[in-house]
PDB file of C-alpha atoms in Angstrom:
ATOM      1  CA  MET A 116       8.463   2.512 -19.710  1.00 57.00           C
ATOM      2  CA  TYR A 117       8.356  -1.289 -19.984  1.00 57.00           C
ATOM      3  CA  SER A 118      11.485  -1.718 -17.849  1.00 70.00           C
ATOM      4  CA  ARG A 119      10.039   0.619 -15.217  1.00 69.00           C
ATOM      5  CA  LEU A 120       6.854  -1.453 -15.023  1.00 74.00           C
ATOM      6  CA  VAL A 121       8.930  -4.632 -14.692  1.00 77.00           C
ATOM      7  CA  MET A 122      10.920  -3.080 -11.837  1.00 80.00           C
ATOM      8  CA  MET A 123       7.738  -1.999 -10.079  1.00 80.00           C
ATOM      9  CA  GLY A 124       6.312  -5.488 -10.497  1.00 83.00           C
ATOM     10  CA  LEU A 125       9.436  -7.026  -8.980  1.00 86.00           C
ATOM     11  CA  GLU A 126       9.403  -4.609  -6.052  1.00 89.00           C
ATOM     12  CA  CYS A 127       5.734  -5.377  -5.417  1.00 92.00           C
ATOM     13  CA  SER A 128       6.605  -9.088  -5.408  1.00 93.00           C
ATOM     14  CA  PHE A 129       9.417  -8.507  -2.895  1.00 93.00           C
ATOM     15  CA  TYR A 130       7.104  -6.685  -0.491  1.00 95.00           C
ATOM     16  CA  THR A 131       4.454  -9.397  -0.884  1.00 95.00           C
ATOM     17  CA  ILE A 132       6.962 -12.168  -0.170  1.00 94.00           C
ATOM     18  CA  ALA A 133       8.238 -10.236   2.854  1.00 95.00           C
ATOM     19  CA  ALA A 134       4.673  -9.947   4.161  1.00 95.00           C
ATOM     20  CA  LEU A 135       3.917 -13.663   3.697  1.00 93.00           C
ATOM     21  CA  PRO A 136       5.033 -14.801   7.192  1.00 93.00           C
ATOM     22  CA  PHE A 137       2.630 -12.310   8.785  1.00 93.00           C
ATOM     23  CA  LEU A 138      -0.195 -13.166   6.385  1.00 92.00           C
ATOM     24  CA  VAL A 139       0.225 -16.943   6.738  1.00 89.00           C
ATOM     25  CA  TYR A 140       0.227 -16.697  10.532  1.00 89.00           C
ATOM     26  CA  TRP A 141      -2.916 -14.565  10.401  1.00 88.00           C
ATOM     27  CA  ALA A 142      -4.619 -16.922   7.907  1.00 84.00           C
ATOM     28  CA  VAL A 143      -3.976 -19.984  10.100  1.00 82.00           C
ATOM     29  CA  ARG A 144      -5.510 -18.239  13.111  1.00 81.00           C
ATOM     30  CA  LEU A 145      -8.439 -17.019  11.015  1.00 79.00           C
ATOM     31  CA  PHE A 146      -9.349 -20.437   9.638  1.00 77.00           C
ATOM     32  CA  ARG A 147      -9.184 -21.965  13.090  1.00 75.00           C
ATOM     33  CA  LYS A 148     -11.628 -19.382  14.439  1.00 72.00           C
ATOM     34  CA  GLU A 149     -13.987 -18.815  11.519  1.00 67.00           C
ATOM     35  CA  GLY A 150     -14.117 -22.215   9.819  1.00 64.00           C
ATOM     36  CA  LYS A 151     -16.222 -22.369   6.650  1.00 65.00           C
ATOM     37  CA  ASP A 152     -16.854 -18.605   6.555  1.00 66.00           C
ATOM     38  CA  ALA A 153     -13.156 -17.791   6.653  1.00 75.00           C
ATOM     39  CA  TRP A 154     -12.737 -17.715   2.852  1.00 78.00           C
ATOM     40  CA  LYS A 155     -14.718 -14.475   2.586  1.00 75.00           C
ATOM     41  CA  LEU A 156     -12.673 -12.739   5.250  1.00 79.00           C
ATOM     42  CA  GLY A 157      -9.408 -14.204   4.024  1.00 84.00           C
ATOM     43  CA  ALA A 158      -9.833 -13.473   0.315  1.00 86.00           C
ATOM     44  CA  GLY A 159     -10.784  -9.836   0.789  1.00 88.00           C
ATOM     45  CA  PHE A 160      -8.107  -9.231   3.394  1.00 90.00           C
ATOM     46  CA  LEU A 161      -5.343 -10.817   1.280  1.00 91.00           C
ATOM     47  CA  VAL A 162      -6.300  -8.847  -1.841  1.00 93.00           C
ATOM     48  CA  PHE A 163      -6.136  -5.638   0.166  1.00 96.00           C
ATOM     49  CA  ALA A 164      -2.775  -6.640   1.673  1.00 95.00           C
ATOM     50  CA  VAL A 165      -1.289  -7.290  -1.793  1.00 95.00           C
ATOM     51  CA  TYR A 166      -2.559  -3.888  -2.924  1.00 97.00           C
ATOM     52  CA  LEU A 167      -0.772  -2.320   0.061  1.00 97.00           C
ATOM     53  CA  CYS A 168       2.420  -4.151  -0.915  1.00 96.00           C
ATOM     54  CA  CYS A 169       2.185  -2.534  -4.354  1.00 95.00           C
ATOM     55  CA  VAL A 170       1.674   0.864  -2.728  1.00 96.00           C
ATOM     56  CA  ALA A 171       4.759   0.244  -0.587  1.00 94.00           C
ATOM     57  CA  ALA A 172       6.774  -0.655  -3.685  1.00 92.00           C
ATOM     58  CA  VAL A 173       5.734   2.576  -5.423  1.00 91.00           C
ATOM     59  CA  THR A 174       6.121   4.970  -2.499  1.00 92.00           C
ATOM     60  CA  GLY A 175       9.045   3.449  -0.630  1.00 88.00           C
ATOM     61  CA  LEU A 176       9.010   2.691   3.094  1.00 91.00           C
ATOM     62  CA  PRO A 177      11.783   2.787   5.692  1.00 91.00           C
ATOM     63  CA  SER A 178      13.661  -0.381   6.591  1.00 90.00           C
ATOM     64  CA  LEU A 179      15.605  -1.313   9.699  1.00 85.00           C
ATOM     65  CA  GLN A 180      18.858  -1.600   7.774  1.00 81.00           C
ATOM     66  CA  TYR A 181      18.676   1.812   6.089  1.00 81.00           C
ATOM     67  CA  LEU A 182      16.799   3.856   8.673  1.00 83.00           C
ATOM     68  CA  MET A 183      17.749   7.537   8.820  1.00 84.00           C
ATOM     69  CA  PHE A 184      15.800  10.658   9.703  1.00 86.00           C
ATOM     70  CA  GLU A 185      16.495  13.181   6.935  1.00 81.00           C
ATOM     71  CA  PRO A 186      13.091  14.695   6.101  1.00 84.00           C
ATOM     72  CA  GLY A 187      12.447  16.581   2.886  1.00 85.00           C
ATOM     73  CA  LEU A 188       9.304  18.638   3.391  1.00 87.00           C
ATOM     74  CA  GLN A 189       6.932  20.426   1.021  1.00 89.00           C
ATOM     75  CA  MET A 190       4.155  21.823   3.180  1.00 90.00           C
ATOM     76  CA  ILE A 191       2.548  24.394   0.843  1.00 90.00           C
ATOM     77  CA  PRO A 192      -0.813  23.080  -0.422  1.00 91.00           C
ATOM     78  CA  PHE A 193      -1.239  23.126  -4.222  1.00 88.00           C
ATOM     79  CA  TYR A 194       2.301  24.428  -4.749  1.00 86.00           C
ATOM     80  CA  HIS A 195       3.420  23.646  -8.336  1.00 85.00           C
ATOM     81  CA  LEU A 196       0.130  21.808  -8.779  1.00 81.00           C
ATOM     82  CA  TRP A 197       0.092  22.171 -12.579  1.00 80.00           C
ATOM     83  CA  THR A 198       3.802  21.625 -13.190  1.00 85.00           C
ATOM     84  CA  GLU A 199       3.604  18.447 -11.109  1.00 85.00           C
ATOM     85  CA  ARG A 200       0.323  17.352 -12.694  1.00 88.00           C
ATOM     86  CA  GLY A 201       1.710  13.998 -13.854  1.00 91.00           C
ATOM     87  CA  ASN A 202       2.823  13.050 -10.356  1.00 92.00           C
ATOM     88  CA  ASN A 203      -0.450  14.337  -8.876  1.00 94.00           C
ATOM     89  CA  LEU A 204      -2.466  12.242 -11.311  1.00 96.00           C
ATOM     90  CA  LEU A 205      -0.448   9.152 -10.415  1.00 94.00           C
ATOM     91  CA  ASN A 206      -1.104   9.784  -6.713  1.00 95.00           C
ATOM     92  CA  ILE A 207      -4.846   9.928  -7.400  1.00 97.00           C
ATOM     93  CA  ILE A 208      -4.726   6.741  -9.486  1.00 96.00           C
ATOM     94  CA  MET A 209      -2.682   4.933  -6.821  1.00 96.00           C
ATOM     95  CA  SER A 210      -5.378   5.521  -4.196  1.00 97.00           C
ATOM     96  CA  VAL A 211      -8.407   4.682  -6.367  1.00 98.00           C
ATOM     97  CA  PRO A 212      -8.094   0.909  -5.676  1.00 97.00           C
ATOM     98  CA  ALA A 213      -8.213   1.615  -1.928  1.00 97.00           C
ATOM     99  CA  GLY A 214     -11.447   3.553  -2.415  1.00 97.00           C
ATOM    100  CA  ILE A 215     -12.906   0.599  -4.337  1.00 97.00           C
ATOM    101  CA  LEU A 216     -11.615  -2.244  -2.176  1.00 96.00           C
ATOM    102  CA  LEU A 217     -12.478  -0.791   1.232  1.00 97.00           C
ATOM    103  CA  PRO A 218     -16.271  -0.595   0.752  1.00 96.00           C
ATOM    104  CA  LEU A 219     -16.262  -3.697  -1.453  1.00 94.00           C
ATOM    105  CA  ILE A 220     -14.729  -5.760   1.360  1.00 93.00           C
ATOM    106  CA  TRP A 221     -15.679  -3.999   4.597  1.00 93.00           C
ATOM    107  CA  LYS A 222     -19.217  -2.966   5.446  1.00 90.00           C
ATOM    108  CA  LYS A 223     -18.041   0.006   7.500  1.00 91.00           C
ATOM    109  CA  TYR A 224     -16.526   1.754   4.478  1.00 95.00           C
ATOM    110  CA  GLY A 225     -19.804   2.001   2.612  1.00 94.00           C
ATOM    111  CA  SER A 226     -19.670   5.561   3.910  1.00 95.00           C
ATOM    112  CA  LEU A 227     -17.743   8.053   1.763  1.00 96.00           C
ATOM    113  CA  LYS A 228     -16.557   9.792   4.912  1.00 96.00           C
ATOM    114  CA  GLU A 229     -15.057   6.606   6.372  1.00 97.00           C
ATOM    115  CA  THR A 230     -13.290   5.765   3.107  1.00 97.00           C
ATOM    116  CA  ALA A 231     -11.929   9.287   2.638  1.00 97.00           C
ATOM    117  CA  VAL A 232     -10.683   9.375   6.243  1.00 98.00           C
ATOM    118  CA  PHE A 233      -8.940   6.028   5.755  1.00 98.00           C
ATOM    119  CA  GLY A 234      -7.337   7.322   2.538  1.00 97.00           C
ATOM    120  CA  PHE A 235      -6.176  10.451   4.342  1.00 98.00           C
ATOM    121  CA  LEU A 236      -4.733   8.544   7.313  1.00 98.00           C
ATOM    122  CA  LEU A 237      -3.027   5.949   5.110  1.00 98.00           C
ATOM    123  CA  SER A 238      -1.468   8.706   3.021  1.00 97.00           C
ATOM    124  CA  LEU A 239      -0.409  10.547   6.185  1.00 97.00           C
ATOM    125  CA  LEU A 240       1.276   7.378   7.419  1.00 97.00           C
ATOM    126  CA  ILE A 241       3.103   7.012   4.093  1.00 96.00           C
ATOM    127  CA  GLU A 242       4.234  10.641   4.062  1.00 95.00           C
ATOM    128  CA  CYS A 243       5.463  10.458   7.668  1.00 94.00           C
ATOM    129  CA  SER A 244       7.255   7.168   6.939  1.00 94.00           C
ATOM    130  CA  GLN A 245       9.063   8.782   4.010  1.00 92.00           C
ATOM    131  CA  MET A 246      10.843  11.107   6.424  1.00 92.00           C
ATOM    132  CA  PHE A 247      12.931   8.065   7.377  1.00 91.00           C
ATOM    133  CA  CYS A 248      13.890   6.849   3.899  1.00 86.00           C
ATOM    134  CA  TRP A 249      15.162   9.867   1.947  1.00 81.00           C
ATOM    135  CA  ARG A 250      11.858  10.565   0.198  1.00 86.00           C
ATOM    136  CA  LEU A 251      10.017  13.874  -0.124  1.00 87.00           C
ATOM    137  CA  THR A 252       7.091  14.392   2.249  1.00 91.00           C
ATOM    138  CA  ASP A 253       4.628  16.461   0.232  1.00 94.00           C
ATOM    139  CA  VAL A 254       1.279  17.809   1.424  1.00 95.00           C
ATOM    140  CA  ASN A 255       0.015  17.661  -2.171  1.00 95.00           C
ATOM    141  CA  ASP A 256       0.516  13.882  -2.146  1.00 96.00           C
ATOM    142  CA  LEU A 257      -1.676  13.763   0.951  1.00 96.00           C
ATOM    143  CA  ILE A 258      -4.403  15.775  -0.804  1.00 96.00           C
ATOM    144  CA  MET A 259      -4.251  13.743  -4.032  1.00 97.00           C
ATOM    145  CA  ASN A 260      -4.244  10.396  -2.240  1.00 97.00           C
ATOM    146  CA  THR A 261      -7.327  11.399  -0.252  1.00 98.00           C
ATOM    147  CA  LEU A 262      -9.013  12.541  -3.448  1.00 98.00           C
ATOM    148  CA  GLY A 263      -8.114   9.247  -5.113  1.00 98.00           C
ATOM    149  CA  ALA A 264      -9.745   7.264  -2.297  1.00 98.00           C
ATOM    150  CA  ALA A 265     -12.913   9.353  -2.704  1.00 98.00           C
ATOM    151  CA  VAL A 266     -12.876   8.771  -6.484  1.00 98.00           C
ATOM    152  CA  GLY A 267     -12.495   5.037  -5.866  1.00 98.00           C
ATOM    153  CA  TRP A 268     -15.466   5.090  -3.513  1.00 98.00           C
ATOM    154  CA  ALA A 269     -17.549   6.795  -6.242  1.00 97.00           C
ATOM    155  CA  VAL A 270     -16.498   4.078  -8.722  1.00 97.00           C
ATOM    156  CA  TRP A 271     -17.599   1.420  -6.234  1.00 97.00           C
ATOM    157  CA  ARG A 272     -20.887   3.168  -5.505  1.00 95.00           C
ATOM    158  CA  PHE A 273     -21.984   3.882  -9.055  1.00 94.00           C
ATOM    159  CA  LEU A 274     -20.329   1.208 -11.202  1.00 93.00           C
ATOM    160  CA  LEU A 275     -20.363  -1.702  -8.737  1.00 91.00           C
ATOM    161  CA  ARG A 276     -23.749  -0.581  -7.376  1.00 88.00           C
ATOM    162  CA  GLY A 277     -22.650  -0.690  -3.779  1.00 89.00           C
ATOM    163  CA  ARG A 278     -21.878  -4.414  -3.680  1.00 91.00           C
ATOM    164  CA  THR A 279     -20.005  -5.516  -0.561  1.00 90.00           C
ATOM    165  CA  LEU A 280     -18.764  -8.684   1.113  1.00 86.00           C
ATOM    166  CA  GLY A 281     -19.966  -7.122   4.354  1.00 82.00           C
ATOM    167  CA  VAL A 282     -16.855  -8.084   6.292  1.00 79.00           C
ATOM    168  CA  CYS A 283     -16.715  -6.529   9.752  1.00 74.00           C
ATOM    169  CA  LYS A 284     -13.390  -7.954  10.876  1.00 76.00           C
ATOM    170  CA  PRO A 285     -10.432  -7.948  10.780  1.00 84.00           C
ATOM    171  CA  SER A 286      -9.741  -4.255  10.351  1.00 91.00           C
ATOM    172  CA  PRO A 287      -7.922  -3.135   7.190  1.00 94.00           C
ATOM    173  CA  TRP A 288      -5.462  -1.459   9.549  1.00 96.00           C
ATOM    174  CA  LEU A 289      -4.231  -4.931  10.475  1.00 94.00           C
ATOM    175  CA  ALA A 290      -3.183  -5.380   6.834  1.00 95.00           C
ATOM    176  CA  VAL A 291      -1.433  -1.997   6.987  1.00 96.00           C
ATOM    177  CA  ALA A 292       0.423  -3.034  10.155  1.00 96.00           C
ATOM    178  CA  MET A 293       1.552  -6.315   8.567  1.00 96.00           C
ATOM    179  CA  VAL A 294       2.838  -4.676   5.386  1.00 96.00           C
ATOM    180  CA  TRP A 295       4.653  -1.911   7.288  1.00 96.00           C
ATOM    181  CA  ALA A 296       6.256  -4.491   9.600  1.00 95.00           C
ATOM    182  CA  ALA A 297       7.309  -6.578   6.588  1.00 95.00           C
ATOM    183  CA  ALA A 298       8.769  -3.491   4.888  1.00 93.00           C
ATOM    184  CA  PHE A 299      10.667  -2.464   8.009  1.00 94.00           C
ATOM    185  CA  PHE A 300      12.076  -5.825   9.091  1.00 94.00           C
ATOM    186  CA  LEU A 301      12.189  -8.175   6.088  1.00 93.00           C
ATOM    187  CA  GLU A 302      11.887  -6.551   2.655  1.00 92.00           C
ATOM    188  CA  VAL A 303      15.527  -5.499   2.353  1.00 89.00           C
ATOM    189  CA  PHE A 304      16.651  -9.101   2.951  1.00 89.00           C
ATOM    190  CA  VAL A 305      14.101 -10.505   0.478  1.00 91.00           C
ATOM    191  CA  SER A 306      15.011  -8.024  -2.263  1.00 88.00           C
ATOM    192  CA  GLY A 307      18.749  -8.478  -1.593  1.00 85.00           C
ATOM    193  CA  PHE A 308      18.446 -12.254  -1.915  1.00 84.00           C
ATOM    194  CA  PHE A 309      16.514 -12.094  -5.192  1.00 79.00           C
ATOM    195  CA  TRP A 310      18.719  -9.417  -6.767  1.00 74.00           C
ATOM    196  CA  ARG A 311      21.790 -11.519  -5.990  1.00 78.00           C
ATOM    197  CA  TRP A 312      20.066 -14.582  -7.416  1.00 72.00           C
ATOM    198  CA  LEU A 313      19.163 -12.690 -10.591  1.00 68.00           C
ATOM    199  CA  TYR A 314      22.475 -10.916 -11.214  1.00 67.00           C
ATOM    200  CA  GLU A 315      25.293 -12.969  -9.680  1.00 62.00           C
ATOM    201  CA  PRO A 316      25.253 -15.658 -12.425  1.00 58.00           C
ATOM    202  CA  TRP A 317      26.142 -12.934 -14.947  1.00 53.00           C
ATOM    203  CA  PHE A 318      29.278 -11.938 -13.016  1.00 51.00           C
ATOM    204  CA  THR A 319      30.657 -15.315 -11.957  1.00 52.00           C
TER     205      THR A 319
END
């Protein structure tokens, strides 16, 4: 269990490092435009982007170097729901932070409907992306991820009492685009470099 958590932490770090060029470029442009108010936009946006990097590390996304269309599909809703309860629970938990962060950062997502729709669309993007990286595309994952976003929204509404930074821009979809671009073009080179750096000394 411990080693698995360490591996997930490393993978999350690789995706975050891969996304840094996009995030730094965006941050420079933001601070030039927004000035003293940029910290609010920047902090919320960067936290959400790091969360997306962790999601990418857990779910797996296609990369340019290993791109192949070999879809594995499970399109029957609630099929093996109980036997796969552990995986379903993890899918709910994975999406709870999105349901909390979206309304906490962006004013628009104070609506449950908007947050649930975002959770659904993000999960749909993940499931479609997995057709290109040897992962199973499962409709139950889509359902559980959407449910997790709704649960996260409820946590925000009732435990955080609806607090929000009130950010209107940039869109959280910009963070999604940056992380997906980093995963597709750069992550395999970042992870390859660090794995060689970690393991080569033991074999030389």
